[in-house]
Amino acid sequence: MYDRLLNLASSALAEKEFKQESSRFLEEPYQQASAWKPCSDRKVPMNKGKFDKNNGYILISANGGLNQQRVAICNAVAVASLLNATLVLPRFLYSNVWKDPSQFGDIYQEEYFMSTLKDEVNIVKELPPHLSSLDFEALGSLITDADIVKEAKPVDYIRSVLPPLLKNGVVHFLGFGNRLGFDPLPSNLQKLRCKCNFHALKFVPKIQQTGSLLVRRIRKYDAARRMLDKQLLGNFGPKNSSNKQDTSRGPSKYLALHLRFEADMVAYSLCEFGGGENEKKDLQAYRETHFPLLIERLKNSSPISPTKLRKLGRCPLTPEEAALVLAGLGFKRGTYIYLAGSHIYGGESRMYPFTSLYPNLVTKESLLTSDELAPFRNFSSQLAALDFIACATADVFAITDSGSQLSSLVSGFRTYYGGGHAPTLRPNKKRLAAILSENSTIGWNGFEDRVKKMIEEGQRVRARGFGRSIYRQPRCPECMCKEAR
């Protein structure tokens, strides 16, 4: 859709190839970012007698993929503490979408999880035998998402969940997605969720080892060991403690890109992407098959035109738009880019404008052999864990949709452990749409200036706002400590 701009970008990248300077977006631009330090795992005086009176057991069956499950686990830990209950290690529901039978112990280290949180929450692996055979629904102890409002407050749990818990000794949350709000919430529960997300949930050695192999193959050799590597890769992280880099050995820095341009995202958006009538028919057929509720809703509402949707910033960025943003930010043609997910709608033909500007594009499928991928092949959540590692440990993480759970959790992880040296690039889609609407007249220098300003404004160091996710924005007293500057 942007042939003229792509030609300008190609010329600009050719000029930059022989210049020494690198993009300033390889580092976070604000010094105050490094003033925030991880501290949600700091020991606090134990509440003696905390587990003397146990109100019962909480069992959760989390739905969704890896990242939705992660949020559900952290919320479950907070709810168990709130209700003074024992948490059973969370279970994961099998989904016809994800088709992954993985359970908690296939992804996370069970013993580490339990020991890290032992001072705050009592956690067991299984329900006692006298409770495991009960009919939770008949007893009134089955709690579904329909029973708990989205972003619920603590008082909602005390009113609706505590009574059956006290009566029957157990409650089973079926689904349990985003069912605990962020504010108002007691400080100790907020801190507990941070500790769970950033400290207690460690990937199993199988995932750490393959994740480390993946990162080493992108970098070509071990870079200096950082806190991010230590937390995500455990003992499989880089062994090299030197900060010196031998540029003759190939790339050491890389950019990870989460390009949300999968078929479901594209179809659900109701946008158009330059593919004409064939594309319209293809996406409509996809909606009718996969989104029947959306089709019904559209019958009873006034449609918003694809042009208006784009102006409002509600369309997923295409691969060519993502490439233009990176070129506008000064990333050179030789930049190594890790593409998370990799199931792009339209396949190679849709990716061609991107790879023509940035040919060093890699995925886990291209970096790992068939044998190395085999243990993960039928486990989408475990594959997603490899993407999580490659994105979180990247020198730069670029996202095209800030509403994605992977993007939110990875960017939060980078904020928490990055020490001010792990930038995340977030385009404002509404502003970018306005810039790209001038694609037939705007000069390259003007395009660069506006794109850089847009990204810089999205990188400002701010404390978490009221109601905002602590998983995505951990800069708050419950999660991080701010040093005086």
Short mmCIF file of C-alpha atoms in Angstrom, two decimals:
data_model
loop_
_atom_site.label_atom_id
_atom_site.label_comp_id
_atom_site.label_asym_id
_atom_site.label_seq_id
_atom_site.Cartn_x
_atom_site.Cartn_y
_atom_site.Cartn_z
CA MET A 1 0.00 0.00 0.00
CA TYR A 2 3.01 2.28 0.44
CA ASP A 3 5.28 1.69 -2.57
CA ARG A 4 6.58 5.26 -2.63
CA LEU A 5 7.52 5.28 1.06
CA LEU A 6 9.09 1.84 0.79
CA ASN A 7 11.32 3.08 -2.05
CA LEU A 8 12.34 6.09 0.05
CA ALA A 9 13.07 3.81 3.00
CA SER A 10 15.20 1.54 0.81
CA SER A 11 17.28 4.49 -0.38
CA ALA A 12 17.66 5.83 3.16
CA LEU A 13 18.80 2.44 4.47
CA ALA A 14 21.33 2.13 1.63
CA GLU A 15 22.86 5.50 2.64
CA LYS A 16 23.02 4.54 6.33
CA GLU A 17 24.68 1.19 5.67
CA PHE A 18 28.15 2.75 5.46
CA LYS A 19 27.73 5.15 8.38
CA GLN A 20 28.98 4.22 11.83
CA GLU A 21 26.14 5.61 13.93
CA SER A 22 23.42 3.25 15.15
CA SER A 23 19.83 3.95 16.04
CA ARG A 24 19.43 5.81 19.31
CA PHE A 25 16.47 3.55 20.06
CA LEU A 26 18.82 0.72 21.07
CA GLU A 27 18.71 2.24 24.58
CA GLU A 28 15.92 3.69 26.70
CA PRO A 29 16.13 7.46 26.26
CA TYR A 30 15.36 8.49 29.84
CA GLN A 31 17.94 8.11 32.60
CA GLN A 32 15.25 7.91 35.29
CA ALA A 33 14.25 4.47 33.93
CA SER A 34 17.30 2.98 35.68
CA ALA A 35 16.22 4.51 39.01
CA TRP A 36 13.47 1.88 39.34
CA LYS A 37 14.73 -1.42 40.79
CA PRO A 38 12.98 -4.80 41.27
CA CYS A 39 11.92 -5.30 44.88
CA SER A 40 8.62 -7.18 45.04
CA ASP A 41 10.49 -10.20 46.46
CA ARG A 42 11.84 -8.33 49.48
CA LYS A 43 11.14 -10.15 52.68
CA VAL A 44 8.56 -8.63 54.99
CA PRO A 45 7.93 -9.63 58.63
CA MET A 46 5.98 -12.86 58.59
CA ASN A 47 2.43 -12.78 59.86
CA LYS A 48 2.68 -15.46 62.52
CA GLY A 49 -0.35 -17.66 62.62
CA LYS A 50 -1.31 -16.72 59.04
CA PHE A 51 -2.02 -20.35 58.13
CA ASP A 52 -3.48 -21.36 61.50
CA LYS A 53 -7.00 -20.77 60.25
CA ASN A 54 -7.44 -22.05 56.73
CA ASN A 55 -10.79 -21.26 55.12
CA GLY A 56 -10.53 -24.04 52.55
CA TYR A 57 -9.03 -24.84 49.17
CA ILE A 58 -9.06 -22.87 45.91
CA LEU A 59 -8.76 -24.75 42.64
CA ILE A 60 -8.51 -22.88 39.34
CA SER A 61 -8.75 -24.13 35.78
CA ALA A 62 -7.23 -21.38 33.64
CA ASN A 63 -8.20 -20.90 30.02
CA GLY A 64 -6.47 -19.24 27.07
CA GLY A 65 -2.85 -19.51 26.02
CA LEU A 66 0.40 -19.12 27.92
CA ASN A 67 0.03 -15.44 28.72
CA GLN A 68 -3.64 -15.53 29.73
CA GLN A 69 -2.82 -18.48 31.99
CA ARG A 70 0.05 -16.56 33.57
CA VAL A 71 -2.24 -13.69 34.53
CA ALA A 72 -4.81 -16.15 35.91
CA ILE A 73 -2.14 -17.81 38.09
CA CYS A 74 -1.03 -14.51 39.61
CA ASN A 75 -4.63 -13.47 40.25
CA ALA A 76 -5.35 -16.84 41.87
CA VAL A 77 -2.42 -16.39 44.26
CA ALA A 78 -3.79 -13.00 45.31
CA VAL A 79 -7.34 -14.34 45.77
CA ALA A 80 -6.07 -17.27 47.85
CA SER A 81 -4.26 -14.83 50.13
CA LEU A 82 -7.29 -12.54 50.32
CA LEU A 83 -9.60 -15.38 51.35
CA ASN A 84 -6.97 -17.04 53.60
CA ALA A 85 -7.27 -20.24 51.59
CA THR A 86 -4.90 -22.92 50.37
CA LEU A 87 -4.21 -22.77 46.63
CA VAL A 88 -4.01 -25.98 44.64
CA LEU A 89 -1.45 -25.80 41.83
CA PRO A 90 -3.42 -24.29 38.92
CA ARG A 91 -4.70 -26.48 36.11
CA PHE A 92 -4.92 -25.46 32.45
CA LEU A 93 -8.02 -26.11 30.37
CA TYR A 94 -7.66 -27.76 26.98
CA SER A 95 -8.75 -25.40 24.22
CA ASN A 96 -9.83 -26.26 20.69
CA VAL A 97 -8.06 -23.07 19.63
CA TRP A 98 -4.70 -23.70 21.34
CA LYS A 99 -4.91 -27.53 21.26
CA ASP A 100 -2.30 -27.83 23.99
CA PRO A 101 -2.58 -30.42 26.79
CA SER A 102 0.29 -28.84 28.78
CA GLN A 103 -0.19 -28.50 32.52
CA PHE A 104 1.55 -26.27 35.08
CA GLY A 105 4.52 -28.59 35.60
CA ASP A 106 5.14 -28.84 31.84
CA ILE A 107 5.82 -25.10 31.69
CA TYR A 108 6.79 -23.84 35.16
CA GLN A 109 8.94 -25.21 37.97
CA GLU A 110 6.42 -26.42 40.55
CA GLU A 111 8.68 -26.69 43.60
CA TYR A 112 10.27 -23.30 42.93
CA PHE A 113 6.83 -21.69 42.59
CA MET A 114 5.62 -23.16 45.87
CA SER A 115 8.78 -22.33 47.84
CA THR A 116 8.99 -18.75 46.54
CA LEU A 117 5.46 -17.98 47.75
CA LYS A 118 5.43 -20.16 50.89
CA ASP A 119 5.56 -17.21 53.31
CA GLU A 120 2.48 -15.60 51.76
CA VAL A 121 0.28 -18.41 50.47
CA ASN A 122 -0.09 -22.07 51.36
CA ILE A 123 0.13 -24.06 48.07
CA VAL A 124 -0.41 -27.79 47.58
CA LYS A 125 -0.20 -29.98 44.49
CA GLU A 126 -3.53 -31.76 44.86
CA LEU A 127 -6.84 -31.48 46.70
CA PRO A 128 -7.24 -33.81 49.69
CA PRO A 129 -8.97 -37.08 48.67
CA HIS A 130 -12.19 -36.25 50.56
CA LEU A 131 -12.65 -33.09 48.44
CA SER A 132 -11.43 -34.22 45.03
CA SER A 133 -14.47 -36.41 44.32
CA LEU A 134 -17.10 -33.77 45.18
CA ASP A 135 -19.56 -32.43 42.62
CA PHE A 136 -18.59 -28.76 42.83
CA GLU A 137 -21.47 -27.56 40.66
CA ALA A 138 -24.10 -29.37 42.74
CA LEU A 139 -22.59 -27.96 45.95
CA GLY A 140 -22.54 -24.40 44.61
CA SER A 141 -18.73 -24.34 44.70
CA LEU A 142 -18.20 -23.99 40.94
CA ILE A 143 -17.39 -20.35 40.11
CA THR A 144 -17.42 -19.36 36.42
CA ASP A 145 -16.57 -16.09 34.73
CA ALA A 146 -20.32 -15.38 34.66
CA ASP A 147 -20.33 -15.36 38.48
CA ILE A 148 -17.50 -12.83 38.87
CA VAL A 149 -17.48 -9.48 37.08
CA LYS A 150 -14.49 -8.57 34.96
CA GLU A 151 -11.86 -6.61 36.90
CA ALA A 152 -13.62 -7.56 40.17
CA LYS A 153 -12.75 -5.89 43.50
CA PRO A 154 -11.75 -7.78 46.65
CA VAL A 155 -15.18 -7.14 48.15
CA ASP A 156 -16.77 -9.08 45.27
CA TYR A 157 -14.78 -12.18 46.27
CA ILE A 158 -15.60 -11.76 49.94
CA ARG A 159 -19.32 -11.48 49.16
CA SER A 160 -19.72 -14.19 46.53
CA VAL A 161 -16.82 -16.64 46.94
CA LEU A 162 -16.08 -16.72 50.67
CA PRO A 163 -19.54 -18.10 51.69
CA PRO A 164 -19.35 -21.30 49.54
CA LEU A 165 -15.67 -21.64 50.47
CA LEU A 166 -16.53 -21.63 54.19
CA LYS A 167 -19.54 -23.87 53.69
CA ASN A 168 -17.95 -26.55 51.49
CA GLY A 169 -14.25 -26.16 52.16
CA VAL A 170 -13.45 -25.73 48.47
CA VAL A 171 -14.25 -23.58 45.43
CA HIS A 172 -13.34 -24.29 41.82
CA PHE A 173 -12.81 -21.32 39.48
CA LEU A 174 -13.57 -22.49 35.96
CA GLY A 175 -12.03 -20.14 33.41
CA PHE A 176 -10.79 -17.39 35.71
CA GLY A 177 -9.42 -14.93 33.20
CA ASN A 178 -9.17 -11.22 33.98
CA ARG A 179 -11.29 -11.49 37.13
CA LEU A 180 -9.35 -9.32 39.57
CA GLY A 181 -8.95 -5.60 39.08
CA PHE A 182 -5.84 -3.56 39.79
CA ASP A 183 -7.31 -0.73 41.84
CA PRO A 184 -8.42 -0.35 44.53
CA LEU A 185 -6.46 -3.31 45.86
CA PRO A 186 -4.58 -3.69 49.16
CA SER A 187 -0.86 -3.08 48.79
CA ASN A 188 0.07 -6.56 50.05
CA LEU A 189 -2.06 -8.25 47.35
CA GLN A 190 -0.61 -6.04 44.61
CA LYS A 191 2.90 -6.86 45.81
CA LEU A 192 2.05 -10.57 45.90
CA ARG A 193 0.91 -10.52 42.26
CA CYS A 194 4.17 -8.85 41.28
CA LYS A 195 6.20 -11.40 43.21
CA CYS A 196 4.29 -14.23 41.54
CA ASN A 197 4.72 -12.87 38.01
CA PHE A 198 8.30 -11.64 38.18
CA HIS A 199 9.86 -14.10 40.64
CA ALA A 200 7.83 -17.26 41.27
CA LEU A 201 7.02 -18.33 37.70
CA LYS A 202 10.20 -19.81 36.23
CA PHE A 203 10.17 -21.91 33.08
CA VAL A 204 11.18 -25.55 33.38
CA PRO A 205 14.80 -26.43 32.40
CA LYS A 206 13.70 -27.91 29.04
CA ILE A 207 12.26 -24.53 27.99
CA GLN A 208 15.17 -22.55 29.51
CA GLN A 209 17.75 -24.66 27.70
CA THR A 210 16.08 -24.39 24.28
CA GLY A 211 15.37 -20.70 24.85
CA SER A 212 19.06 -20.15 25.59
CA LEU A 213 20.01 -22.02 22.41
CA LEU A 214 17.58 -19.85 20.44
CA VAL A 215 19.04 -16.60 21.78
CA ARG A 216 22.65 -17.73 21.23
CA ARG A 217 21.89 -18.52 17.60
CA ILE A 218 20.41 -15.08 17.03
CA ARG A 219 23.32 -13.32 18.71
CA LYS A 220 25.93 -15.65 17.14
CA TYR A 221 27.87 -15.70 20.43
CA ASP A 222 27.33 -15.12 24.15
CA ALA A 223 26.87 -11.50 25.14
CA ALA A 224 27.30 -10.20 28.70
CA ARG A 225 25.00 -11.90 31.22
CA ARG A 226 22.19 -9.61 32.36
CA MET A 227 19.49 -9.84 35.00
CA LEU A 228 16.95 -10.61 32.26
CA ASP A 229 19.01 -13.60 31.14
CA LYS A 230 19.39 -14.87 34.69
CA GLN A 231 15.66 -14.72 35.41
CA LEU A 232 14.52 -16.32 32.16
CA LEU A 233 17.33 -18.74 31.33
CA GLY A 234 18.50 -19.84 34.78
CA ASN A 235 21.74 -21.84 34.58
CA PHE A 236 21.51 -21.98 30.78
CA GLY A 237 22.18 -18.26 30.29
CA PRO A 238 25.33 -16.70 28.77
CA LYS A 239 28.58 -17.69 30.47
CA ASN A 240 30.56 -14.71 29.20
CA SER A 241 30.83 -11.97 31.84
CA SER A 242 32.72 -9.54 29.62
CA ASN A 243 31.01 -6.48 28.19
CA LYS A 244 33.44 -6.32 25.27
CA GLN A 245 32.01 -7.21 21.90
CA ASP A 246 33.98 -8.54 18.97
CA THR A 247 32.11 -7.13 15.99
CA SER A 248 34.09 -9.32 13.59
CA ARG A 249 32.26 -12.37 14.95
CA GLY A 250 28.86 -11.19 13.76
CA PRO A 251 25.85 -9.63 15.43
CA SER A 252 25.48 -9.50 19.19
CA LYS A 253 22.45 -7.24 19.37
CA TYR A 254 19.04 -8.04 17.97
CA LEU A 255 15.53 -6.67 17.83
CA ALA A 256 12.48 -8.82 18.60
CA LEU A 257 9.22 -7.99 16.87
CA HIS A 258 5.75 -9.12 17.89
CA LEU A 259 3.86 -8.54 14.67
CA ARG A 260 0.18 -9.14 15.38
CA PHE A 261 -0.90 -9.88 11.82
CA GLU A 262 -2.37 -13.35 12.20
CA ALA A 263 -5.54 -14.35 10.32
CA ASP A 264 -7.81 -14.05 13.39
CA MET A 265 -6.50 -10.59 14.28
CA VAL A 266 -6.83 -9.36 10.69
CA ALA A 267 -10.33 -10.78 10.18
CA TYR A 268 -11.71 -9.58 13.51
CA SER A 269 -10.47 -6.02 12.91
CA LEU A 270 -12.88 -5.52 9.93
CA CYS A 271 -10.12 -3.50 8.24
CA GLU A 272 -8.88 -3.71 4.65
CA PHE A 273 -5.24 -4.25 3.77
CA GLY A 274 -4.93 -3.55 0.05
CA GLY A 275 -5.79 -7.05 -1.18
CA GLY A 276 -8.94 -6.08 -3.09
CA GLU A 277 -12.02 -8.28 -3.53
CA ASN A 278 -10.18 -11.55 -2.98
CA GLU A 279 -8.99 -10.38 0.42
CA LYS A 280 -12.51 -9.18 1.38
CA LYS A 281 -14.05 -12.54 0.48
CA ASP A 282 -11.30 -14.47 2.25
CA LEU A 283 -11.64 -12.49 5.50
CA GLN A 284 -15.44 -12.62 5.44
CA ALA A 285 -15.34 -16.39 5.07
CA TYR A 286 -12.91 -16.58 8.02
CA ARG A 287 -15.27 -14.46 10.18
CA GLU A 288 -18.27 -16.64 9.36
CA THR A 289 -16.33 -19.75 10.35
CA HIS A 290 -14.53 -18.49 13.45
CA PHE A 291 -16.49 -15.47 14.71
CA PRO A 292 -20.25 -16.22 14.45
CA LEU A 293 -21.02 -13.86 17.38
CA LEU A 294 -19.25 -11.02 15.57
CA ILE A 295 -21.33 -11.70 12.44
CA GLU A 296 -24.54 -11.55 14.50
CA ARG A 297 -23.48 -8.32 16.16
CA LEU A 298 -22.68 -6.73 12.81
CA LYS A 299 -26.20 -7.48 11.57
CA ASN A 300 -27.65 -5.27 14.31
CA SER A 301 -25.20 -2.36 14.18
CA SER A 302 -24.14 0.40 11.83
CA PRO A 303 -20.85 -0.58 10.18
CA ILE A 304 -17.77 1.63 10.49
CA SER A 305 -15.93 1.95 7.21
CA PRO A 306 -12.45 0.40 6.92
CA THR A 307 -11.09 3.88 6.18
CA LYS A 308 -12.55 5.24 9.41
CA LEU A 309 -11.25 2.24 11.37
CA ARG A 310 -7.77 2.94 10.08
CA LYS A 311 -7.98 6.63 11.02
CA LEU A 312 -9.07 5.64 14.52
CA GLY A 313 -5.98 3.45 14.88
CA ARG A 314 -7.98 0.23 15.13
CA CYS A 315 -6.28 -1.71 12.33
CA PRO A 316 -3.38 -4.11 12.93
CA LEU A 317 -0.11 -2.88 11.49
CA THR A 318 0.82 -4.65 8.28
CA PRO A 319 4.37 -6.01 7.82
CA GLU A 320 5.16 -3.14 5.45
CA GLU A 321 3.97 -0.57 8.01
CA ALA A 322 6.13 -2.20 10.69
CA ALA A 323 9.15 -2.11 8.36
CA LEU A 324 8.58 1.58 7.61
CA VAL A 325 8.48 2.38 11.34
CA LEU A 326 11.78 0.56 11.96
CA ALA A 327 13.39 2.30 8.98
CA GLY A 328 12.09 5.64 10.24
CA LEU A 329 13.70 4.94 13.63
CA GLY A 330 17.10 4.44 12.01
CA PHE A 331 17.52 0.66 12.28
CA LYS A 332 19.97 -0.44 9.60
CA ARG A 333 19.23 -2.96 6.87
CA GLY A 334 21.55 -5.50 8.52
CA THR A 335 19.66 -5.49 11.84
CA TYR A 336 18.89 -8.99 13.08
CA ILE A 337 15.18 -9.28 13.79
CA TYR A 338 13.47 -12.11 15.66
CA LEU A 339 9.82 -12.49 14.63
CA ALA A 340 7.60 -13.87 17.39
CA GLY A 341 4.68 -16.09 16.43
CA SER A 342 5.50 -16.09 12.70
CA HIS A 343 2.05 -17.22 11.40
CA ILE A 344 1.52 -14.10 9.32
CA TYR A 345 -1.67 -13.70 7.28
CA GLY A 346 -0.71 -13.83 3.61
CA GLY A 347 2.57 -15.66 4.25
CA GLU A 348 5.76 -14.83 2.39
CA SER A 349 4.10 -12.58 -0.19
CA ARG A 350 2.69 -10.36 2.58
CA MET A 351 6.10 -10.33 4.32
CA TYR A 352 8.05 -9.46 1.15
CA PRO A 353 8.00 -5.65 1.69
CA PHE A 354 9.42 -6.24 5.16
CA THR A 355 12.14 -8.71 4.17
CA SER A 356 13.17 -6.58 1.22
CA LEU A 357 14.13 -3.87 3.73
CA TYR A 358 15.24 -6.20 6.54
CA PRO A 359 16.48 -9.53 5.15
CA ASN A 360 17.96 -10.78 8.46
CA LEU A 361 14.59 -11.93 9.77
CA VAL A 362 14.57 -15.12 11.83
CA THR A 363 12.01 -17.22 13.72
CA LYS A 364 12.29 -20.12 16.15
CA GLU A 365 11.42 -22.41 13.23
CA SER A 366 14.37 -21.14 11.18
CA LEU A 367 16.86 -21.11 14.06
CA LEU A 368 16.11 -24.50 15.62
CA THR A 369 16.39 -27.86 13.89
CA SER A 370 13.44 -30.17 13.45
CA ASP A 371 14.81 -32.43 16.21
CA GLU A 372 15.26 -29.48 18.58
CA LEU A 373 11.69 -28.32 17.98
CA ALA A 374 10.18 -31.81 18.17
CA PRO A 375 9.59 -31.83 21.97
CA PHE A 376 7.53 -28.62 21.62
CA ARG A 377 5.76 -29.21 18.33
CA ASN A 378 2.29 -30.09 19.64
CA PHE A 379 2.45 -27.74 22.63
CA SER A 380 1.57 -24.20 21.61
CA SER A 381 2.06 -22.77 25.13
CA GLN A 382 5.57 -24.19 25.34
CA LEU A 383 6.36 -22.74 21.90
CA ALA A 384 4.95 -19.42 23.13
CA ALA A 385 7.34 -19.64 26.09
CA LEU A 386 10.26 -19.74 23.64
CA ASP A 387 8.91 -16.57 21.98
CA PHE A 388 8.53 -14.99 25.43
CA ILE A 389 12.20 -15.66 26.19
CA ALA A 390 13.48 -14.43 22.80
CA CYS A 391 11.41 -11.23 23.06
CA ALA A 392 12.16 -10.47 26.71
CA THR A 393 15.94 -10.93 26.36
CA ALA A 394 16.19 -8.96 23.09
CA ASP A 395 18.14 -5.70 23.05
CA VAL A 396 15.06 -3.98 21.64
CA PHE A 397 11.45 -5.18 21.68
CA ALA A 398 9.05 -3.72 19.11
CA ILE A 399 5.31 -4.28 19.29
CA THR A 400 2.57 -3.42 16.85
CA ASP A 401 -0.40 -3.93 19.18
CA SER A 402 -0.13 -2.87 22.83
CA GLY A 403 -3.29 -4.81 23.74
CA SER A 404 -1.66 -8.21 23.21
CA GLN A 405 -1.02 -10.24 26.37
CA LEU A 406 2.41 -11.35 25.14
CA SER A 407 3.41 -7.76 24.36
CA SER A 408 2.11 -6.54 27.73
CA LEU A 409 3.82 -9.23 29.81
CA VAL A 410 7.11 -9.08 27.92
CA SER A 411 7.31 -5.27 28.06
CA GLY A 412 6.55 -5.40 31.80
CA PHE A 413 9.26 -8.01 32.32
CA ARG A 414 11.73 -5.81 30.46
CA THR A 415 10.76 -2.81 32.57
CA TYR A 416 11.15 -4.82 35.78
CA TYR A 417 14.51 -6.45 35.04
CA GLY A 418 15.95 -4.24 32.29
CA GLY A 419 17.59 -1.61 34.51
CA GLY A 420 16.80 1.11 31.98
CA HIS A 421 18.57 -0.75 29.16
CA ALA A 422 15.72 -2.76 27.64
CA PRO A 423 13.67 -0.43 25.42
CA THR A 424 10.23 -1.32 24.15
CA LEU A 425 8.98 0.46 21.02
CA ARG A 426 5.22 1.06 20.88
CA PRO A 427 3.73 2.90 17.91
CA ASN A 428 0.59 4.92 18.50
CA LYS A 429 -1.57 3.42 15.75
CA LYS A 430 -3.84 6.43 15.46
CA ARG A 431 -0.92 8.83 15.03
CA LEU A 432 0.86 6.45 12.68
CA ALA A 433 -2.28 6.20 10.53
CA ALA A 434 -2.29 10.00 10.23
CA ILE A 435 1.38 10.01 9.20
CA LEU A 436 0.89 7.20 6.67
CA SER A 437 -2.18 8.92 5.20
CA GLU A 438 0.31 11.41 3.69
CA ASN A 439 2.28 8.61 2.03
CA SER A 440 1.96 10.17 -1.44
CA THR A 441 3.42 13.55 -0.41
CA ILE A 442 5.48 13.29 2.79
CA GLY A 443 9.27 13.49 2.48
CA TRP A 444 11.47 10.88 4.13
CA ASN A 445 13.03 13.35 6.58
CA GLY A 446 9.57 14.48 7.67
CA PHE A 447 8.44 10.87 8.01
CA GLU A 448 11.50 10.02 10.15
CA ASP A 449 11.00 13.02 12.43
CA ARG A 450 7.34 12.29 13.08
CA VAL A 451 7.86 8.56 13.66
CA LYS A 452 10.73 9.20 16.09
CA LYS A 453 8.70 11.73 18.03
CA MET A 454 5.75 9.31 18.22
CA ILE A 455 7.93 6.50 19.62
CA GLU A 456 9.82 8.75 22.05
CA GLU A 457 6.57 9.96 23.58
CA GLY A 458 5.52 6.35 24.12
CA GLN A 459 8.79 5.64 25.97
CA ARG A 460 8.41 8.26 28.68
CA VAL A 461 9.12 6.97 32.17
CA ARG A 462 5.89 7.07 34.11
CA ALA A 463 4.76 5.47 37.34
CA ARG A 464 1.84 3.07 36.92
CA GLY A 465 -1.45 4.92 36.53
CA PHE A 466 -4.60 4.09 38.49
CA GLY A 467 -6.25 0.93 37.19
CA ARG A 468 -3.32 0.03 34.95
CA SER A 469 -1.88 -3.48 34.83
CA ILE A 470 1.04 -4.15 37.19
CA TYR A 471 2.15 -6.89 34.79
CA ARG A 472 2.64 -4.36 32.03
CA GLN A 473 3.53 -1.30 34.13
CA PRO A 474 5.36 -2.48 37.25
CA ARG A 475 6.80 0.95 38.13
CA CYS A 476 4.85 1.32 41.36
CA PRO A 477 5.79 1.04 45.08
CA GLU A 478 4.27 -2.45 45.36
CA CYS A 479 6.55 -3.87 42.64
CA MET A 480 9.62 -1.67 42.28
CA CYS A 481 11.65 0.67 44.45
CA LYS A 482 12.70 4.07 43.15
CA GLU A 483 16.11 5.40 44.05
CA ALA A 484 16.57 9.12 44.64
CA ARG A 485 18.49 10.82 41.83
#
